[in-house]
Amino acid sequence: MGSVGLPQFSVFGEYYNTIDGKLSSTQQTRHGINPATGKPNPEVPVSTPQDVDAAVDAAKRAFKTWSKVPWAERQEALNKFADAIEKHGDDFAKMLTQEQGKPLMFAKAEVAAGVQWTKTLSSFNLEEEVTTSDDGTKEIHVRYTPLGVSVGIVPWNYPIHLACGKIAPSLVTGNPIIIKPSPFTPYCDLKLGELAQQFFPPGVVQVLSGDDNLGPWLTAHPGPDKISFTGSSFTGKKVMESASKTLKRVTLELGGKDPTIVCPDVNIAEVAPKIATLAFMNSGQICLAIKRIYVHEDIYDPFLKAMVEHTKTLKVGDGSEEGTFLGPVQNSMQFEKVKTFYAQIEKDGQKVAVGGVNEEKPGYFLTPTLVDRPAEDSKLATEEPFGPIVPVMTWKDEAEVIERANNTKMGLGASVWATDLQRANNIARQLDAGSVWVNAHLELDPRFPFGGHKESGMGFEWSLAGLKAYCNVQTLYLKKTA
Ligand code: NAD
């Protein structure tokens, strides 16, 4: 583990782990791929079990002092950290496009979201709740005390936003954190770690990059007290199993198969383009993207036509090119996985409304695709492609469409579109999902809880209530006389 000290932050060409306040690399290194060009990105460390031990030890030492730093000082440090992310926003956004593939305008929006989430989540106060007994002889205090060391495991679709959504609540509640980015997108997260060293004592924010061994090493390690995981439901189950051996606290933010229900009274010209946009943002690689579209049969044909027309205007290409709406799929594994959904079109004899496969090698490009009424039990209608291919189905009866929307193991997001708000509200309340919108989708706010029902997650993050998931609860009974 070679340590290189703390160079001036701003060099977005070199990438290091941050362990115990120092930048370090490893003997063996690896690199991600720019998904738009297929070209290698810079080398990053491949952390070893010794690096994991060193980071956990440093975090445990840091916990002793960081947990005692007054709440307001922790808030102030996080605020300054957020300002610094904003200051380096252009560099972060450029690197994000290069490593993740998303168009630059969305990369900038993700940096802004990281800043906003850091500021908002660190603005909360978890104050002691005090109850005094009727006779005044006793006080009962409910205290929220930090758990210890957190590990934040981050996926490749929103590396900055999701890392910030873990760093801020962990730190403000007094818990040092070790961030583990996806091997596909380690760059911006490593830079967040490097930048953080200017605002927090050694061991409070550490970032380790590595290969597929690193996540399991961290979840199995006896040192950490909490795992905040965002990723697929498949991996989430493994994380929970591993964390159960030491009874680590676990928060799981997992996959989705979000339904959207379109009522017959909508303004088609306004709503259809919005829904197509929300389905294809980030090339469909959003846990909360619209992944099933149910349109009332009375307006099905014109609504589908309007979505098709809008979809044709969405430019696919390198995210660094002006006007691109859909960048490439993020990595080759995901590209191959999404292509199996495209291959199913021919196998099942499905009808394509717009799109189809259109590979522009060497990047991992796919055209946005709407499939017209695939079978309700087809792979496309039941599984999460996590790519730009979406089924469109019809509905007639309200109770039946609610049942179809809920007929999935997932329960992350859902939405209803209608002019009749009472009807929309009534449908929305019957949808089994953690975030439900009327006349919108994907509009998130860090002041409110975010989490999934069923196999879309366990617990929730963000909001004042989300902060409690980084805390133990202590009930302190104070009697005034012995
Ligand atoms: P993934 O589950 O493959 O990987 C997520 C992270 O877990 C990565 O950092 C990965 O290296 C790590 N990991 C892999 N195996 C591990 C193990 N055994 N132990 C510990 N860590 C391990 O997910 P992905 O492909 O990076 O992301 C896409 C998935 O994430 C989709 O299903 C999407 O819906 C979901 N997602 C959910 C949310 C949410 O907030 N609910 C947000 C974004 C993405």
PDB file of C-alpha atoms and ligand atoms in Angstrom, residues 153-158 162 180-184 211-212 214-216 219 229-236 238-239 252-256 286-288 291 331 333-334 337 384 386 412 450 456 462, ligand 1:
ATOM      1  CA  ILE A 153     -21.913   0.624  -1.112  1.00  0.00           C
ATOM      2  CA  VAL A 154     -22.778   2.560  -4.260  1.00  0.00           C
ATOM      3  CA  PRO A 155     -23.965   1.400  -7.729  1.00  0.00           C
ATOM      4  CA  TRP A 156     -22.799   2.717 -11.107  1.00  0.00           C
ATOM      5  CA  ASN A 157     -25.860   4.693 -12.214  1.00  0.00           C
ATOM      6  CA  TYR A 158     -25.608   7.700  -9.826  1.00  0.00           C
ATOM      7  CA  LEU A 162     -25.936   8.264  -4.074  1.00  0.00           C
ATOM      8  CA  LYS A 180     -17.172   1.576  -1.841  1.00  0.00           C
ATOM      9  CA  PRO A 181     -17.984   2.656  -5.395  1.00  0.00           C
ATOM     10  CA  SER A 182     -18.913   0.254  -8.167  1.00  0.00           C
ATOM     11  CA  PRO A 183     -15.821  -1.045 -10.013  1.00  0.00           C
ATOM     12  CA  PHE A 184     -17.497   0.357 -13.159  1.00  0.00           C
ATOM     13  CA  ASP A 211     -12.735  -5.456  -7.734  1.00  0.00           C
ATOM     14  CA  ASP A 212     -15.672  -7.753  -6.994  1.00  0.00           C
ATOM     15  CA  LEU A 214     -14.142  -5.679  -2.019  1.00  0.00           C
ATOM     16  CA  GLY A 215     -17.896  -5.487  -1.271  1.00  0.00           C
ATOM     17  CA  PRO A 216     -18.025  -8.954   0.349  1.00  0.00           C
ATOM     18  CA  THR A 219     -19.843  -6.629   4.589  1.00  0.00           C
ATOM     19  CA  PHE A 229     -26.340  -0.513   0.285  1.00  0.00           C
ATOM     20  CA  THR A 230     -27.778   0.704  -3.005  1.00  0.00           C
ATOM     21  CA  GLY A 231     -27.869  -1.743  -5.897  1.00  0.00           C
ATOM     22  CA  SER A 232     -29.767  -4.710  -7.257  1.00  0.00           C
ATOM     23  CA  SER A 233     -32.168  -6.837  -5.212  1.00  0.00           C
ATOM     24  CA  PHE A 234     -30.009  -9.866  -6.076  1.00  0.00           C
ATOM     25  CA  THR A 235     -26.904  -8.340  -4.459  1.00  0.00           C
ATOM     26  CA  GLY A 236     -28.921  -6.775  -1.640  1.00  0.00           C
ATOM     27  CA  LYS A 238     -26.250 -11.295  -0.375  1.00  0.00           C
ATOM     28  CA  VAL A 239     -25.328  -8.152   1.559  1.00  0.00           C
ATOM     29  CA  LEU A 252     -31.083  -1.685   1.402  1.00  0.00           C
ATOM     30  CA  GLU A 253     -32.141   0.476  -1.564  1.00  0.00           C
ATOM     31  CA  LEU A 254     -32.768  -1.990  -4.376  1.00  0.00           C
ATOM     32  CA  GLY A 255     -34.261  -2.484  -7.816  1.00  0.00           C
ATOM     33  CA  GLY A 256     -37.613  -1.387  -9.182  1.00  0.00           C
ATOM     34  CA  ILE A 286     -32.577   4.559 -12.903  1.00  0.00           C
ATOM     35  CA  CYS A 287     -34.005   2.489 -10.089  1.00  0.00           C
ATOM     36  CA  LEU A 288     -37.080   4.749 -10.231  1.00  0.00           C
ATOM     37  CA  LYS A 291     -40.538   0.581 -16.389  1.00  0.00           C
ATOM     38  CA  ASN A 331     -20.940  -1.232 -19.115  1.00  0.00           C
ATOM     39  CA  MET A 333     -22.213  -6.629 -18.760  1.00  0.00           C
ATOM     40  CA  GLN A 334     -25.289  -4.401 -18.580  1.00  0.00           C
ATOM     41  CA  LYS A 337     -28.123  -8.017 -20.271  1.00  0.00           C
ATOM     42  CA  GLU A 384     -36.083  -4.942 -14.736  1.00  0.00           C
ATOM     43  CA  PHE A 386     -32.305  -1.292 -16.519  1.00  0.00           C
ATOM     44  CA  LEU A 412     -39.969   1.141  -5.368  1.00  0.00           C
ATOM     45  CA  PHE A 450     -37.017   7.259   0.328  1.00  0.00           C
ATOM     46  CA  SER A 456     -37.170  -3.117  -3.579  1.00  0.00           C
ATOM     47  CA  TRP A 462     -32.878  10.502   3.606  1.00  0.00           C
TER      48      TRP A 462
HETATM   49  P1  NAD B   1     -25.157  -4.290  -8.130  1.00  0.00           P
HETATM   50  O1  NAD B   1     -26.040  -4.867  -7.088  1.00  0.00           O
HETATM   51  O2  NAD B   1     -24.546  -5.184  -9.127  1.00  0.00           O
HETATM   52  O3  NAD B   1     -23.934  -3.511  -7.445  1.00  0.00           O
HETATM   53  C1  NAD B   1     -24.125  -2.494  -6.499  1.00  0.00           C
HETATM   54  C2  NAD B   1     -22.866  -2.364  -5.661  1.00  0.00           C
HETATM   55  O4  NAD B   1     -22.684  -3.547  -4.886  1.00  0.00           O
HETATM   56  C3  NAD B   1     -21.583  -2.179  -6.449  1.00  0.00           C
HETATM   57  O5  NAD B   1     -20.739  -1.285  -5.761  1.00  0.00           O
HETATM   58  C4  NAD B   1     -20.994  -3.580  -6.436  1.00  0.00           C
HETATM   59  O6  NAD B   1     -19.599  -3.603  -6.618  1.00  0.00           O
HETATM   60  C5  NAD B   1     -21.378  -4.046  -5.050  1.00  0.00           C
HETATM   61  N1  NAD B   1     -21.434  -5.483  -4.857  1.00  0.00           N
HETATM   62  C6  NAD B   1     -21.603  -6.455  -5.790  1.00  0.00           C
HETATM   63  N2  NAD B   1     -21.634  -7.676  -5.188  1.00  0.00           N
HETATM   64  C7  NAD B   1     -21.496  -7.458  -3.860  1.00  0.00           C
HETATM   65  C8  NAD B   1     -21.497  -8.303  -2.712  1.00  0.00           C
HETATM   66  N3  NAD B   1     -21.631  -9.642  -2.815  1.00  0.00           N
HETATM   67  N4  NAD B   1     -21.340  -7.750  -1.499  1.00  0.00           N
HETATM   68  C9  NAD B   1     -21.230  -6.413  -1.364  1.00  0.00           C
HETATM   69  N5  NAD B   1     -21.228  -5.556  -2.406  1.00  0.00           N
HETATM   70  C10 NAD B   1     -21.374  -6.072  -3.636  1.00  0.00           C
HETATM   71  O7  NAD B   1     -26.019  -3.136  -8.800  1.00  0.00           O
HETATM   72  P2  NAD B   1     -25.634  -2.213 -10.046  1.00  0.00           P
HETATM   73  O8  NAD B   1     -25.689  -3.073 -11.271  1.00  0.00           O
HETATM   74  O9  NAD B   1     -24.404  -1.445  -9.735  1.00  0.00           O
HETATM   75  O10 NAD B   1     -26.860  -1.179 -10.036  1.00  0.00           O
HETATM   76  C11 NAD B   1     -28.054  -1.405 -10.684  1.00  0.00           C
HETATM   77  C12 NAD B   1     -29.143  -1.871  -9.731  1.00  0.00           C
HETATM   78  O11 NAD B   1     -29.220  -0.982  -8.617  1.00  0.00           O
HETATM   79  C13 NAD B   1     -30.526  -1.852 -10.348  1.00  0.00           C
HETATM   80  O12 NAD B   1     -31.243  -2.991  -9.949  1.00  0.00           O
HETATM   81  C14 NAD B   1     -31.178  -0.603  -9.778  1.00  0.00           C
HETATM   82  O13 NAD B   1     -32.587  -0.623  -9.773  1.00  0.00           O
HETATM   83  C15 NAD B   1     -30.572  -0.576  -8.411  1.00  0.00           C
HETATM   84  N6  NAD B   1     -30.578   0.781  -7.869  1.00  0.00           N
HETATM   85  C16 NAD B   1     -31.380   1.054  -6.794  1.00  0.00           C
HETATM   86  C17 NAD B   1     -31.446   2.331  -6.279  1.00  0.00           C
HETATM   87  C18 NAD B   1     -32.321   2.663  -5.108  1.00  0.00           C
HETATM   88  O14 NAD B   1     -32.097   3.691  -4.486  1.00  0.00           O
HETATM   89  N7  NAD B   1     -33.300   1.861  -4.757  1.00  0.00           N
HETATM   90  C19 NAD B   1     -30.673   3.353  -6.847  1.00  0.00           C
HETATM   91  C20 NAD B   1     -29.859   3.041  -7.932  1.00  0.00           C
HETATM   92  C21 NAD B   1     -29.812   1.740  -8.415  1.00  0.00           C
END
